[in-house]
Structures are given as structure tokens and as C-alpha cells.
PDB file of N, CA and C in Angstrom:
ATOM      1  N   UNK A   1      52.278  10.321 -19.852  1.00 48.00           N
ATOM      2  CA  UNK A   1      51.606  10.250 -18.562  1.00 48.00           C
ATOM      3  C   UNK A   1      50.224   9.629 -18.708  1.00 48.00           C
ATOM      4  N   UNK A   2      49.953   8.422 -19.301  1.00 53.00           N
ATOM      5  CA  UNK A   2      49.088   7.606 -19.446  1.00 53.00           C
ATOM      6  C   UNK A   2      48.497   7.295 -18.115  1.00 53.00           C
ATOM      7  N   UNK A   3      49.527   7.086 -17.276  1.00 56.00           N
ATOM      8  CA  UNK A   3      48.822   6.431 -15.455  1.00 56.00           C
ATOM      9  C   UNK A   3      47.960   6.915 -15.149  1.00 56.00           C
ATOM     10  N   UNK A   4      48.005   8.341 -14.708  1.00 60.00           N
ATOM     11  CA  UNK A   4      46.950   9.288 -13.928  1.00 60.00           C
ATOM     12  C   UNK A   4      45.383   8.830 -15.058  1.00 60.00           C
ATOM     13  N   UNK A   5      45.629   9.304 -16.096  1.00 78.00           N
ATOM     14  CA  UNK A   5      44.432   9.318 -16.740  1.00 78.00           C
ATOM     15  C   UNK A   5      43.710   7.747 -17.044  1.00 78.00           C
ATOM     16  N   UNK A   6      44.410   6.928 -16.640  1.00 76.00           N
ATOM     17  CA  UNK A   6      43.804   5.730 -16.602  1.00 76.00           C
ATOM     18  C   UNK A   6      43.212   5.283 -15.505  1.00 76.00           C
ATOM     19  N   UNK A   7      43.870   5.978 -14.414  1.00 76.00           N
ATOM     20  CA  UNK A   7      43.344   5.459 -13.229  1.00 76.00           C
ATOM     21  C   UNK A   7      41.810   6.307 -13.221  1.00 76.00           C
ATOM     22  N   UNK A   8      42.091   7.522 -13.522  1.00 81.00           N
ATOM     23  CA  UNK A   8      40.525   8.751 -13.108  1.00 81.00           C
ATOM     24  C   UNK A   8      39.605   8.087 -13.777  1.00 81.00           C
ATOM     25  N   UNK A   9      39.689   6.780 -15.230  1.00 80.00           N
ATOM     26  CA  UNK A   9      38.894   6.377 -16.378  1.00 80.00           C
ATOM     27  C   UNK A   9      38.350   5.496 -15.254  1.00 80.00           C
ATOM     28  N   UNK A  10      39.269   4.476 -14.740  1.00 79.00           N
ATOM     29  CA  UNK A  10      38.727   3.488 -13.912  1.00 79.00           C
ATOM     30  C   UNK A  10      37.515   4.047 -12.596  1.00 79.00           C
ATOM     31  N   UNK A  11      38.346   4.907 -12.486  1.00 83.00           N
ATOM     32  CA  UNK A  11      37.455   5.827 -11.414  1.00 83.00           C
ATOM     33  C   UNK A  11      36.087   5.974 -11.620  1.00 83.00           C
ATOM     34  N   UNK A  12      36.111   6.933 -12.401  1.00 86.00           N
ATOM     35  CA  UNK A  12      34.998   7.604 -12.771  1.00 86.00           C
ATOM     36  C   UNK A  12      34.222   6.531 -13.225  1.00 86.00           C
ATOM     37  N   UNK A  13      34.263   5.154 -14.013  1.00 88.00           N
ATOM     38  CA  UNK A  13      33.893   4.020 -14.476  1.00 88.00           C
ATOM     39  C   UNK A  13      33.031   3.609 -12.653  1.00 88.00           C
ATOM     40  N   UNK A  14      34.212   3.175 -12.316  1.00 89.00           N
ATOM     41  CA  UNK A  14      33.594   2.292 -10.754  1.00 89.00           C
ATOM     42  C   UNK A  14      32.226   3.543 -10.125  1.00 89.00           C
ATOM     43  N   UNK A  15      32.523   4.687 -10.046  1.00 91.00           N
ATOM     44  CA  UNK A  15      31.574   5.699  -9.642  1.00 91.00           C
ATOM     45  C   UNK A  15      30.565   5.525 -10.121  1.00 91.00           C
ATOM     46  N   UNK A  16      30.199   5.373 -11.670  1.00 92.00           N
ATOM     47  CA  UNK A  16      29.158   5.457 -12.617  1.00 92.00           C
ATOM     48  C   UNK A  16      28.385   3.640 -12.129  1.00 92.00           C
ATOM     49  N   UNK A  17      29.116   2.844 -12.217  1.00 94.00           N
ATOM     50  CA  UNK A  17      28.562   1.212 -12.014  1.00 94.00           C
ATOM     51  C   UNK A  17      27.813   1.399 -10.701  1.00 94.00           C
ATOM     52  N   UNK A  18      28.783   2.424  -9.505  1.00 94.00           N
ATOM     53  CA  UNK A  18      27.704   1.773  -8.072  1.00 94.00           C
ATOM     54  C   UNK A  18      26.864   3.195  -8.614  1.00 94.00           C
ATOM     55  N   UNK A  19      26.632   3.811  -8.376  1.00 95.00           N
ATOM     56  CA  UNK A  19      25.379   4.766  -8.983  1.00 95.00           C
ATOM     57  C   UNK A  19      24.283   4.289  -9.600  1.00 95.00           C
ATOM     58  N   UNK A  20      24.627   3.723 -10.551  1.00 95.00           N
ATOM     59  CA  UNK A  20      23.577   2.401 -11.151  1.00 95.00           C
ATOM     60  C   UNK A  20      23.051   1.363 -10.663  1.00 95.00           C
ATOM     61  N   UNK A  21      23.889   1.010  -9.716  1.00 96.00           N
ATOM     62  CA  UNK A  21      23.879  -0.430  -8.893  1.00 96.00           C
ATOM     63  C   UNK A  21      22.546   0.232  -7.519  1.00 96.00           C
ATOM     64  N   UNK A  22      23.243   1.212  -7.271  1.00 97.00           N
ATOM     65  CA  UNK A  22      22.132   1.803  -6.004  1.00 97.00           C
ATOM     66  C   UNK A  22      20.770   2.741  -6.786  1.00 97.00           C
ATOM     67  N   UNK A  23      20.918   3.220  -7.976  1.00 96.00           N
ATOM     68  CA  UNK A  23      19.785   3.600  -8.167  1.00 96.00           C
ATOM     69  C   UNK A  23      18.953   2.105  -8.638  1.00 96.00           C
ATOM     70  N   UNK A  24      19.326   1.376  -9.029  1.00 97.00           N
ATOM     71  CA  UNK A  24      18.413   0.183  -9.769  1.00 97.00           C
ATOM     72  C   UNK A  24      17.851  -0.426  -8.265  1.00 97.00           C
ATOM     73  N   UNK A  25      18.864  -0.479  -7.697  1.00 97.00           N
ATOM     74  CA  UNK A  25      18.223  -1.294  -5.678  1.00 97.00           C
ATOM     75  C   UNK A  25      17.498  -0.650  -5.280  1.00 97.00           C
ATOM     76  N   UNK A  26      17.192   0.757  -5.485  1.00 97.00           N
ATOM     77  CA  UNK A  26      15.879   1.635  -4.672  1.00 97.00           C
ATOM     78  C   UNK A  26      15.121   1.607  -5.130  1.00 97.00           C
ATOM     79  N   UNK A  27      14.842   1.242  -6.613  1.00 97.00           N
ATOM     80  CA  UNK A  27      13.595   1.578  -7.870  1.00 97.00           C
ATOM     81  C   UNK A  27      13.156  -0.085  -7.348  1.00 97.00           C
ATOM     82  N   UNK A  28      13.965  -1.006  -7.350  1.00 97.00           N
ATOM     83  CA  UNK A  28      13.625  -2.630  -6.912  1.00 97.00           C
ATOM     84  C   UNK A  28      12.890  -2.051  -5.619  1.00 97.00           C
ATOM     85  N   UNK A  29      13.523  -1.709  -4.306  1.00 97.00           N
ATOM     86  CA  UNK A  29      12.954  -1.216  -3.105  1.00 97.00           C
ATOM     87  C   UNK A  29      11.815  -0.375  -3.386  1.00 97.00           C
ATOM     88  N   UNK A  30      11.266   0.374  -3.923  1.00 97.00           N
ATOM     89  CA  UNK A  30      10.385   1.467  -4.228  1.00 97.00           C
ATOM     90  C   UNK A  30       9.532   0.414  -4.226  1.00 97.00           C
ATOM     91  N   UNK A  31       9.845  -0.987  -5.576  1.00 97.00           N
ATOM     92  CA  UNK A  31       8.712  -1.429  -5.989  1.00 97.00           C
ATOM     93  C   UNK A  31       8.352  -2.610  -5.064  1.00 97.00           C
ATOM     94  N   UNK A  32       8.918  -3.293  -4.185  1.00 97.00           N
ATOM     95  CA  UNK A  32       8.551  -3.844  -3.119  1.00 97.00           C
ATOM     96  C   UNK A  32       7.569  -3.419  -2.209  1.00 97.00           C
ATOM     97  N   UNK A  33       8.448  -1.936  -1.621  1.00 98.00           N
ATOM     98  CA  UNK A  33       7.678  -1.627  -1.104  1.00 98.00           C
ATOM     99  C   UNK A  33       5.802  -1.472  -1.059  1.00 98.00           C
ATOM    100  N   UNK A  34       5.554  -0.729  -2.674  1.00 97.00           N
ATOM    101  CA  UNK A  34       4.478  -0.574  -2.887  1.00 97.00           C
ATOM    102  C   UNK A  34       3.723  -1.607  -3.116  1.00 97.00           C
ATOM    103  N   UNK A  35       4.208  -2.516  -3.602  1.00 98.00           N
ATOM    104  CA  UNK A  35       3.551  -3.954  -3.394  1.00 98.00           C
ATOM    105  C   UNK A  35       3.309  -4.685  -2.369  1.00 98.00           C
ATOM    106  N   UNK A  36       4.204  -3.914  -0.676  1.00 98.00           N
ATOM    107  CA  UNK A  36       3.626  -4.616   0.223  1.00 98.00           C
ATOM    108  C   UNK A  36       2.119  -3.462   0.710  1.00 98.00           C
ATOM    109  N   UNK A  37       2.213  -2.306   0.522  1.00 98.00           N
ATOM    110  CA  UNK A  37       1.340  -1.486   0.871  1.00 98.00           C
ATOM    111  C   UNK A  37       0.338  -2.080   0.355  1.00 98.00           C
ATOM    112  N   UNK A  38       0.274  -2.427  -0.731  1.00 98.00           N
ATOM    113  CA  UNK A  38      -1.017  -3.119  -1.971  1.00 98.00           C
ATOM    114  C   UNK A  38      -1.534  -4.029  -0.779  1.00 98.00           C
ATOM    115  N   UNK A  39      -0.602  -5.433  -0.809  1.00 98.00           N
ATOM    116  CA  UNK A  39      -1.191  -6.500  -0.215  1.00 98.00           C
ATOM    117  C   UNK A  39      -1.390  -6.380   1.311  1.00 98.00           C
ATOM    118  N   UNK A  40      -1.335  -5.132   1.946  1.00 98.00           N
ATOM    119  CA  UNK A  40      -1.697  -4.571   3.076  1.00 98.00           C
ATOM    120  C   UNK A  40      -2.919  -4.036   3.126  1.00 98.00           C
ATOM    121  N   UNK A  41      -3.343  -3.309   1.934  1.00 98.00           N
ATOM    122  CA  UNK A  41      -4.558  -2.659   1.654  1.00 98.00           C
ATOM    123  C   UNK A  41      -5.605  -3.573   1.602  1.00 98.00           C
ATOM    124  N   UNK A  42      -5.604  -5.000   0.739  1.00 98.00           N
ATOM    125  CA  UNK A  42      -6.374  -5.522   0.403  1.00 98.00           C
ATOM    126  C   UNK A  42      -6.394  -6.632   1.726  1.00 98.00           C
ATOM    127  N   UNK A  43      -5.195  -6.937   2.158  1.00 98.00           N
ATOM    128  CA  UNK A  43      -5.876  -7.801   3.606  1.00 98.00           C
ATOM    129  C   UNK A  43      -6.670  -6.904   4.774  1.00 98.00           C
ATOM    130  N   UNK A  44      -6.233  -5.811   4.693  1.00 97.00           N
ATOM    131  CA  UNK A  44      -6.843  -5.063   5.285  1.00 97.00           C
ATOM    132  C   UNK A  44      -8.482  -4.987   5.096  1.00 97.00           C
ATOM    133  N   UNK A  45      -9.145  -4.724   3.449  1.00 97.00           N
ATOM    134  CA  UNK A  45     -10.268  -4.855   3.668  1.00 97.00           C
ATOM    135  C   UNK A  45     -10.949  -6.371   3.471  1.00 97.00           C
ATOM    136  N   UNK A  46     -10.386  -6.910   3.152  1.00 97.00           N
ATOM    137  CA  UNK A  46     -10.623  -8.502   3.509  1.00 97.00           C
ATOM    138  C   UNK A  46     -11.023  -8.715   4.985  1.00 97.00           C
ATOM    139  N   UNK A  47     -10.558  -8.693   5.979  1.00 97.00           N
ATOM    140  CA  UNK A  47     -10.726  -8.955   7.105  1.00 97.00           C
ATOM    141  C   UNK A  47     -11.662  -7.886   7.665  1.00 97.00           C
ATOM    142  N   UNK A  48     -11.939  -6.146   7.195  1.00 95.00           N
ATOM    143  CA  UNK A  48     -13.042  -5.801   7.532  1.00 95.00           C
ATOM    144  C   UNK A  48     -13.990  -6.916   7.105  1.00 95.00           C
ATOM    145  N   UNK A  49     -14.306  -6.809   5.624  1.00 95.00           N
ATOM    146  CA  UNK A  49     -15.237  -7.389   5.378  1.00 95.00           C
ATOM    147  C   UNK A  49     -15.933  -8.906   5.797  1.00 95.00           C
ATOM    148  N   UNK A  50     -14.503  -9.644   6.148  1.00 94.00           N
ATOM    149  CA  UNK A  50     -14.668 -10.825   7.109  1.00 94.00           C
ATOM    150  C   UNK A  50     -15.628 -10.921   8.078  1.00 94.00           C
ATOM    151  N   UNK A  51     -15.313  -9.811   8.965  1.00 94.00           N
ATOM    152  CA  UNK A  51     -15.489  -9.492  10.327  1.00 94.00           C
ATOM    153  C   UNK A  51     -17.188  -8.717  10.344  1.00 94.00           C
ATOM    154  N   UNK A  52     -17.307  -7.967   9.267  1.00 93.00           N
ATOM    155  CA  UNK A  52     -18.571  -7.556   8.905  1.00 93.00           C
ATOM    156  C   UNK A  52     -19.803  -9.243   8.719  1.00 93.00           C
ATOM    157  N   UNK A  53     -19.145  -9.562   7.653  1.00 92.00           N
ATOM    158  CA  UNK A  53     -19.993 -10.569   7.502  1.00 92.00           C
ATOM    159  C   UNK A  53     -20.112 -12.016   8.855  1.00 92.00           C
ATOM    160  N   UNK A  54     -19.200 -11.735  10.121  1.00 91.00           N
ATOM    161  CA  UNK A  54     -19.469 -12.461  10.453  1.00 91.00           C
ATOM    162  C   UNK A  54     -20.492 -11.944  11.929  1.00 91.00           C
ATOM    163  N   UNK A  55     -20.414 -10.782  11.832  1.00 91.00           N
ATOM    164  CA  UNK A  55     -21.185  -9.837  12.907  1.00 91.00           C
ATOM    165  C   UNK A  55     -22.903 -10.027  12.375  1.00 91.00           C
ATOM    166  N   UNK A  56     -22.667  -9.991  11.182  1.00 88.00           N
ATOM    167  CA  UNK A  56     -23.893  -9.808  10.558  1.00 88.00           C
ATOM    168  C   UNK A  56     -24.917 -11.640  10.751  1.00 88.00           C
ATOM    169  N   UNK A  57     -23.986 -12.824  10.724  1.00 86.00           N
ATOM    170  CA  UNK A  57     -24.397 -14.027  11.026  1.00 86.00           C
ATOM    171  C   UNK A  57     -24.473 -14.745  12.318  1.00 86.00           C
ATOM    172  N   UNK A  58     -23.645 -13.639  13.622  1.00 79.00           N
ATOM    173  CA  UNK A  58     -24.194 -13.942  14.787  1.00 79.00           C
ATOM    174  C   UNK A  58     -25.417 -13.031  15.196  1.00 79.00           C
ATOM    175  N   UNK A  59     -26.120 -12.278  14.500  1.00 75.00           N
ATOM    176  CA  UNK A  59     -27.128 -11.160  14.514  1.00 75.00           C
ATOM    177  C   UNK A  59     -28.526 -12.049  14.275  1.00 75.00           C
ATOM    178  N   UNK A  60     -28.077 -12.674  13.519  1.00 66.00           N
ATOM    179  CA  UNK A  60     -29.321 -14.196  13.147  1.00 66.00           C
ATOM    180  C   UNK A  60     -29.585 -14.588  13.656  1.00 66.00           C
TER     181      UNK A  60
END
């Protein structure tokens, strides 16, 4: 009775690959993400500081 136990091998095989497949896509997603927060942060104070310095040269 080789069948059954070949098929559960395949099984359990395909189970283990997408498990891997979706944990590696969220750790990729995780790290996107935080890299758009980054370049959110820093345009963010970019354009304060823009906006500072240009308040400060119609004050002149």
C-alpha cells in the first residue's frame, strides 16, 4: 500500500512549499511596507522644512 503514503508525502510536501511561499511574501510585504513608512517620514519632514524655510523668506 505504497499509494496512500505517497500521496500524504506529496501532500504534506505541497503544504510545507506554500507555507514558505506565503511566509517569505509577508516578510517581502513587511519589508516594503516599512520602507514606504521610511520614505513617508522623510518626505514628510522635507516639506515641513521646505515650507518653514520658505515662510521664513517671505518674512524678509
Amino acid at each position: 500500500m505504497a499509494g496512500p503514503r505517497t500521496s500524504e508525502r506529496f501532500l504534506d510536501s505541497g503544504v510545507w512549499i506554500v507555507f514558505g511561499v506565503l511566509f517569505v511574501g509577508a516578510a517581502l510585504l513587511v519589508k516594503v511596507f516599512v520602507v514606504l513608512v521610511v520614505v513617508l517620514v522623510v518626505l514628510a519632514v522635507l516639506l515641513g522644512l521646505t515650507l518653514r524655510l520658505v515662510r521664513r523668506t517671505r518674512r524678509r
